[in-house]
mmCIF file with all atom_site columns, C-alpha atoms in Angstrom:
data_model
loop_
_atom_site.group_PDB
_atom_site.id
_atom_site.type_symbol
_atom_site.label_atom_id
_atom_site.label_alt_id
_atom_site.label_comp_id
_atom_site.label_asym_id
_atom_site.label_entity_id
_atom_site.label_seq_id
_atom_site.pdbx_PDB_ins_code
_atom_site.Cartn_x
_atom_site.Cartn_y
_atom_site.Cartn_z
_atom_site.occupancy
_atom_site.B_iso_or_equiv
_atom_site.pdbx_formal_charge
_atom_site.auth_seq_id
_atom_site.auth_comp_id
_atom_site.auth_asym_id
_atom_site.auth_atom_id
_atom_site.pdbx_PDB_model_num
ATOM 1   C CA . MET A 1 1   ? 25.899 117.408 104.821 1.00 40.00 ? 127 MET A CA 1
ATOM 2   C CA . SER A 1 2   ? 27.520 114.321 106.283 1.00 43.00 ? 128 SER A CA 1
ATOM 3   C CA . SER A 1 3   ? 29.307 111.747 104.196 1.00 47.00 ? 129 SER A CA 1
ATOM 4   C CA . PRO A 1 4   ? 28.328 108.066 103.949 1.00 46.00 ? 130 PRO A CA 1
ATOM 5   C CA . LEU A 1 5   ? 31.337 107.188 106.108 1.00 47.00 ? 131 LEU A CA 1
ATOM 6   C CA . GLU A 1 6   ? 29.501 108.673 109.096 1.00 76.00 ? 132 GLU A CA 1
ATOM 7   C CA . TYR A 1 7   ? 26.604 106.249 108.635 1.00 86.00 ? 133 TYR A CA 1
ATOM 8   C CA . PRO A 1 8   ? 26.807 102.851 110.349 1.00 88.00 ? 134 PRO A CA 1
ATOM 9   C CA . TYR A 1 9   ? 25.501 100.906 107.326 1.00 94.00 ? 135 TYR A CA 1
ATOM 10  C CA . VAL A 1 10  ? 26.221 101.442 103.611 1.00 95.00 ? 136 VAL A CA 1
ATOM 11  C CA . THR A 1 11  ? 25.224 99.474  100.498 1.00 96.00 ? 137 THR A CA 1
ATOM 12  C CA . THR A 1 12  ? 25.852 99.951  96.801  1.00 96.00 ? 138 THR A CA 1
ATOM 13  C CA . HIS A 1 13  ? 23.325 99.456  94.007  1.00 95.00 ? 139 HIS A CA 1
ATOM 14  C CA . GLU A 1 14  ? 23.702 99.461  90.261  1.00 94.00 ? 140 GLU A CA 1
ATOM 15  C CA . VAL A 1 15  ? 21.839 102.174 88.397  1.00 94.00 ? 141 VAL A CA 1
ATOM 16  C CA . ARG A 1 16  ? 20.209 100.281 85.554  1.00 92.00 ? 142 ARG A CA 1
ATOM 17  C CA . PHE A 1 17  ? 19.158 101.670 82.186  1.00 91.00 ? 143 PHE A CA 1
ATOM 18  C CA . ARG A 1 18  ? 15.529 100.953 83.123  1.00 92.00 ? 144 ARG A CA 1
ATOM 19  C CA . ASP A 1 19  ? 15.890 103.277 86.153  1.00 92.00 ? 145 ASP A CA 1
ATOM 20  C CA . LEU A 1 20  ? 16.271 106.257 83.799  1.00 91.00 ? 146 LEU A CA 1
ATOM 21  C CA . ASP A 1 21  ? 13.194 108.153 82.663  1.00 91.00 ? 147 ASP A CA 1
ATOM 22  C CA . ALA A 1 22  ? 12.466 109.964 79.398  1.00 91.00 ? 148 ALA A CA 1
ATOM 23  C CA . VAL A 1 23  ? 14.448 113.001 80.581  1.00 91.00 ? 149 VAL A CA 1
ATOM 24  C CA . GLY A 1 24  ? 17.538 110.820 81.041  1.00 90.00 ? 150 GLY A CA 1
ATOM 25  C CA . HIS A 1 25  ? 17.839 110.795 84.824  1.00 92.00 ? 151 HIS A CA 1
ATOM 26  C CA . VAL A 1 26  ? 16.817 108.291 87.489  1.00 95.00 ? 152 VAL A CA 1
ATOM 27  C CA . ASN A 1 27  ? 13.090 108.588 88.084  1.00 93.00 ? 153 ASN A CA 1
ATOM 28  C CA . ASN A 1 28  ? 12.226 110.029 91.491  1.00 92.00 ? 154 ASN A CA 1
ATOM 29  C CA . VAL A 1 29  ? 10.423 106.899 92.722  1.00 94.00 ? 155 VAL A CA 1
ATOM 30  C CA . VAL A 1 30  ? 13.488 104.750 92.030  1.00 95.00 ? 156 VAL A CA 1
ATOM 31  C CA . TYR A 1 31  ? 15.363 106.611 94.795  1.00 96.00 ? 157 TYR A CA 1
ATOM 32  C CA . ALA A 1 32  ? 12.860 105.087 97.248  1.00 96.00 ? 158 ALA A CA 1
ATOM 33  C CA . THR A 1 33  ? 13.578 101.657 95.742  1.00 96.00 ? 159 THR A CA 1
ATOM 34  C CA . TYR A 1 34  ? 17.317 102.131 96.362  1.00 97.00 ? 160 TYR A CA 1
ATOM 35  C CA . CYS A 1 35  ? 16.489 102.972 100.005 1.00 97.00 ? 161 CYS A CA 1
ATOM 36  C CA . GLU A 1 36  ? 14.244 99.911  100.228 1.00 96.00 ? 162 GLU A CA 1
ATOM 37  C CA . GLN A 1 37  ? 17.008 97.667  98.871  1.00 95.00 ? 163 GLN A CA 1
ATOM 38  C CA . CYS A 1 38  ? 19.396 99.087  101.473 1.00 96.00 ? 164 CYS A CA 1
ATOM 39  C CA . ARG A 1 39  ? 16.822 98.586  104.240 1.00 95.00 ? 165 ARG A CA 1
ATOM 40  C CA . VAL A 1 40  ? 16.242 94.936  103.214 1.00 94.00 ? 166 VAL A CA 1
ATOM 41  C CA . LYS A 1 41  ? 19.995 94.232  103.292 1.00 95.00 ? 167 LYS A CA 1
ATOM 42  C CA . PHE A 1 42  ? 20.187 95.998  106.672 1.00 94.00 ? 168 PHE A CA 1
ATOM 43  C CA . PHE A 1 43  ? 17.462 93.715  108.053 1.00 93.00 ? 169 PHE A CA 1
ATOM 44  C CA . GLU A 1 44  ? 19.232 90.643  106.700 1.00 93.00 ? 170 GLU A CA 1
ATOM 45  C CA . GLU A 1 45  ? 22.789 91.536  107.709 1.00 93.00 ? 171 GLU A CA 1
ATOM 46  C CA . ILE A 1 46  ? 22.295 93.479  110.956 1.00 91.00 ? 172 ILE A CA 1
ATOM 47  C CA . LEU A 1 47  ? 19.024 92.125  112.378 1.00 90.00 ? 173 LEU A CA 1
ATOM 48  C CA . GLY A 1 48  ? 19.356 88.630  110.909 1.00 91.00 ? 174 GLY A CA 1
ATOM 49  C CA . GLU A 1 49  ? 15.837 88.798  109.457 1.00 88.00 ? 175 GLU A CA 1
ATOM 50  C CA . GLY A 1 50  ? 14.930 87.702  105.950 1.00 86.00 ? 176 GLY A CA 1
ATOM 51  C CA . LEU A 1 51  ? 12.245 89.561  104.039 1.00 78.00 ? 177 LEU A CA 1
ATOM 52  C CA . SER A 1 52  ? 9.750  86.722  104.516 1.00 83.00 ? 178 SER A CA 1
ATOM 53  C CA . ASP A 1 53  ? 10.356 86.824  108.306 1.00 83.00 ? 179 ASP A CA 1
ATOM 54  C CA . LEU A 1 54  ? 9.415  90.481  108.637 1.00 84.00 ? 180 LEU A CA 1
ATOM 55  C CA . SER A 1 55  ? 6.064  91.789  109.720 1.00 91.00 ? 181 SER A CA 1
ATOM 56  C CA . ILE A 1 56  ? 6.639  95.511  109.211 1.00 93.00 ? 182 ILE A CA 1
ATOM 57  C CA . VAL A 1 57  ? 5.161  98.275  107.118 1.00 94.00 ? 183 VAL A CA 1
ATOM 58  C CA . VAL A 1 58  ? 6.561  101.600 106.015 1.00 95.00 ? 184 VAL A CA 1
ATOM 59  C CA . ALA A 1 59  ? 4.337  104.197 107.663 1.00 96.00 ? 185 ALA A CA 1
ATOM 60  C CA . HIS A 1 60  ? 6.149  107.289 106.378 1.00 97.00 ? 186 HIS A CA 1
ATOM 61  C CA . LEU A 1 61  ? 8.644  107.999 103.607 1.00 97.00 ? 187 LEU A CA 1
ATOM 62  C CA . GLU A 1 62  ? 10.247 111.319 102.767 1.00 97.00 ? 188 GLU A CA 1
ATOM 63  C CA . MET A 1 63  ? 12.874 112.191 100.164 1.00 97.00 ? 189 MET A CA 1
ATOM 64  C CA . ASP A 1 64  ? 14.761 115.405 99.392  1.00 98.00 ? 190 ASP A CA 1
ATOM 65  C CA . TYR A 1 65  ? 16.375 115.462 95.951  1.00 97.00 ? 191 TYR A CA 1
ATOM 66  C CA . ARG A 1 66  ? 19.611 117.418 95.634  1.00 96.00 ? 192 ARG A CA 1
ATOM 67  C CA . THR A 1 67  ? 21.154 116.537 92.287  1.00 95.00 ? 193 THR A CA 1
ATOM 68  C CA . PRO A 1 68  ? 19.987 114.199 89.533  1.00 94.00 ? 194 PRO A CA 1
ATOM 69  C CA . ILE A 1 69  ? 21.485 110.792 88.933  1.00 95.00 ? 195 ILE A CA 1
ATOM 70  C CA . ASP A 1 70  ? 21.813 110.976 85.170  1.00 92.00 ? 196 ASP A CA 1
ATOM 71  C CA . ASP A 1 71  ? 23.884 108.012 84.082  1.00 90.00 ? 197 ASP A CA 1
ATOM 72  C CA . ILE A 1 72  ? 24.433 104.302 84.537  1.00 91.00 ? 198 ILE A CA 1
ATOM 73  C CA . GLY A 1 73  ? 26.765 103.533 87.438  1.00 93.00 ? 199 GLY A CA 1
ATOM 74  C CA . THR A 1 74  ? 26.721 102.808 91.133  1.00 95.00 ? 200 THR A CA 1
ATOM 75  C CA . VAL A 1 75  ? 24.704 104.606 93.773  1.00 97.00 ? 201 VAL A CA 1
ATOM 76  C CA . GLU A 1 76  ? 25.793 104.339 97.384  1.00 97.00 ? 202 GLU A CA 1
ATOM 77  C CA . VAL A 1 77  ? 23.021 104.303 99.986  1.00 97.00 ? 203 VAL A CA 1
ATOM 78  C CA . ALA A 1 78  ? 23.942 105.013 103.594 1.00 97.00 ? 204 ALA A CA 1
ATOM 79  C CA . LEU A 1 79  ? 21.488 104.172 106.387 1.00 96.00 ? 205 LEU A CA 1
ATOM 80  C CA . ASP A 1 80  ? 21.335 105.257 110.005 1.00 94.00 ? 206 ASP A CA 1
ATOM 81  C CA . VAL A 1 81  ? 18.785 104.631 112.732 1.00 93.00 ? 207 VAL A CA 1
ATOM 82  C CA . ASN A 1 82  ? 17.509 108.000 113.836 1.00 89.00 ? 208 ASN A CA 1
ATOM 83  C CA . ASP A 1 83  ? 14.852 107.121 116.415 1.00 91.00 ? 209 ASP A CA 1
ATOM 84  C CA . VAL A 1 84  ? 13.597 103.960 118.102 1.00 93.00 ? 210 VAL A CA 1
ATOM 85  C CA . GLY A 1 85  ? 10.115 103.875 119.587 1.00 94.00 ? 211 GLY A CA 1
ATOM 86  C CA . ARG A 1 86  ? 7.983  101.184 121.188 1.00 95.00 ? 212 ARG A CA 1
ATOM 87  C CA . THR A 1 87  ? 6.506  99.853  117.924 1.00 96.00 ? 213 THR A CA 1
ATOM 88  C CA . SER A 1 88  ? 8.528  101.677 115.275 1.00 95.00 ? 214 SER A CA 1
ATOM 89  C CA . PHE A 1 89  ? 11.884 103.044 114.285 1.00 95.00 ? 215 PHE A CA 1
ATOM 90  C CA . GLU A 1 90  ? 13.025 105.730 111.881 1.00 96.00 ? 216 GLU A CA 1
ATOM 91  C CA . THR A 1 91  ? 15.865 105.321 109.427 1.00 95.00 ? 217 THR A CA 1
ATOM 92  C CA . THR A 1 92  ? 17.634 108.108 107.575 1.00 96.00 ? 218 THR A CA 1
ATOM 93  C CA . TYR A 1 93  ? 19.323 107.745 104.200 1.00 97.00 ? 219 TYR A CA 1
ATOM 94  C CA . GLU A 1 94  ? 21.943 109.503 102.128 1.00 97.00 ? 220 GLU A CA 1
ATOM 95  C CA . LEU A 1 95  ? 22.285 108.546 98.463  1.00 97.00 ? 221 LEU A CA 1
ATOM 96  C CA . THR A 1 96  ? 25.489 109.460 96.659  1.00 97.00 ? 222 THR A CA 1
ATOM 97  C CA . PHE A 1 97  ? 26.421 109.109 93.006  1.00 96.00 ? 223 PHE A CA 1
ATOM 98  C CA . GLU A 1 98  ? 29.898 109.858 91.679  1.00 92.00 ? 224 GLU A CA 1
ATOM 99  C CA . GLY A 1 99  ? 30.859 111.379 95.021  1.00 92.00 ? 225 GLY A CA 1
ATOM 100 C CA . GLU A 1 100 ? 27.942 113.838 95.188  1.00 95.00 ? 226 GLU A CA 1
ATOM 101 C CA . VAL A 1 101 ? 24.952 113.649 97.508  1.00 97.00 ? 227 VAL A CA 1
ATOM 102 C CA . ALA A 1 102 ? 22.016 112.994 95.182  1.00 97.00 ? 228 ALA A CA 1
ATOM 103 C CA . ALA A 1 103 ? 19.296 112.743 97.837  1.00 98.00 ? 229 ALA A CA 1
ATOM 104 C CA . THR A 1 104 ? 18.584 112.395 101.522 1.00 97.00 ? 230 THR A CA 1
ATOM 105 C CA . GLY A 1 105 ? 15.529 110.859 103.075 1.00 97.00 ? 231 GLY A CA 1
ATOM 106 C CA . SER A 1 106 ? 13.926 109.026 105.939 1.00 97.00 ? 232 SER A CA 1
ATOM 107 C CA . SER A 1 107 ? 11.350 106.349 106.573 1.00 97.00 ? 233 SER A CA 1
ATOM 108 C CA . VAL A 1 108 ? 9.436  105.096 109.582 1.00 97.00 ? 234 VAL A CA 1
ATOM 109 C CA . GLN A 1 109 ? 8.918  101.344 109.866 1.00 96.00 ? 235 GLN A CA 1
ATOM 110 C CA . VAL A 1 110 ? 6.201  99.963  112.141 1.00 97.00 ? 236 VAL A CA 1
ATOM 111 C CA . VAL A 1 111 ? 6.100  96.395  113.423 1.00 95.00 ? 237 VAL A CA 1
ATOM 112 C CA . VAL A 1 112 ? 2.677  94.856  112.769 1.00 96.00 ? 238 VAL A CA 1
ATOM 113 C CA . ASP A 1 113 ? 0.985  91.901  114.432 1.00 94.00 ? 239 ASP A CA 1
ATOM 114 C CA . PRO A 1 114 ? 0.178  89.688  111.421 1.00 91.00 ? 240 PRO A CA 1
ATOM 115 C CA . GLU A 1 115 ? -3.016 88.376  113.023 1.00 92.00 ? 241 GLU A CA 1
ATOM 116 C CA . THR A 1 116 ? -4.574 91.685  114.062 1.00 93.00 ? 242 THR A CA 1
ATOM 117 C CA . GLY A 1 117 ? -2.906 94.143  111.703 1.00 91.00 ? 243 GLY A CA 1
ATOM 118 C CA . SER A 1 118 ? -2.227 96.401  114.697 1.00 95.00 ? 244 SER A CA 1
ATOM 119 C CA . ALA A 1 119 ? 1.097  97.885  115.736 1.00 96.00 ? 245 ALA A CA 1
ATOM 120 C CA . ALA A 1 120 ? 3.187  95.529  117.872 1.00 96.00 ? 246 ALA A CA 1
ATOM 121 C CA . PRO A 1 121 ? 6.257  96.084  120.059 1.00 96.00 ? 247 PRO A CA 1
ATOM 122 C CA . LEU A 1 122 ? 9.700  95.915  118.443 1.00 94.00 ? 248 LEU A CA 1
ATOM 123 C CA . PRO A 1 123 ? 11.331 92.553  119.144 1.00 92.00 ? 249 PRO A CA 1
ATOM 124 C CA . GLU A 1 124 ? 13.898 92.759  121.961 1.00 92.00 ? 250 GLU A CA 1
ATOM 125 C CA . LYS A 1 125 ? 16.475 91.204  119.635 1.00 91.00 ? 251 LYS A CA 1
ATOM 126 C CA . TRP A 1 126 ? 16.084 94.216  117.310 1.00 90.00 ? 252 TRP A CA 1
ATOM 127 C CA . ARG A 1 127 ? 16.484 96.680  120.184 1.00 89.00 ? 253 ARG A CA 1
ATOM 128 C CA . GLU A 1 128 ? 19.798 95.020  121.047 1.00 88.00 ? 254 GLU A CA 1
ATOM 129 C CA . LEU A 1 129 ? 21.044 94.995  117.435 1.00 87.00 ? 255 LEU A CA 1
ATOM 130 C CA . LEU A 1 130 ? 19.845 98.358  116.129 1.00 85.00 ? 256 LEU A CA 1
ATOM 131 C CA . PRO A 1 131 ? 22.587 100.980 116.032 1.00 77.00 ? 257 PRO A CA 1
ATOM 132 C CA . THR A 1 132 ? 22.302 103.549 118.778 1.00 69.00 ? 258 THR A CA 1
ATOM 133 C CA . PRO A 1 133 ? 20.462 106.565 117.327 1.00 61.00 ? 259 PRO A CA 1
ATOM 134 C CA . SER A 1 134 ? 22.919 109.323 116.476 1.00 55.00 ? 260 SER A CA 1
#
């Protein structure tokens, strides 16, 4: 498996006590939240788009869990753009905790016309700024 250094965008997020479930590890749905937080920062920092400026939906989300995150600390989330289509693009993620890959995943984001609710073309600005799919 690749390391976060091979990904073009990396963020860090604090694992909070509330992220832990009754078994003492980060609940599986929180991994998706870490990816979402990374994606939001990616939109802000790379595409120059604030959350309120976006008209996108997540059409698909997939996560493979490798090792539990079982303590408070910092999780590193690496993001790459895997595929760019006419109305959507796919991002891949690698989450690491204490130097170990905890999970990998991907999501497909679709641009939506706010008036019709239908898929709309990716803005040209995004096509220019998105990392070249690896």
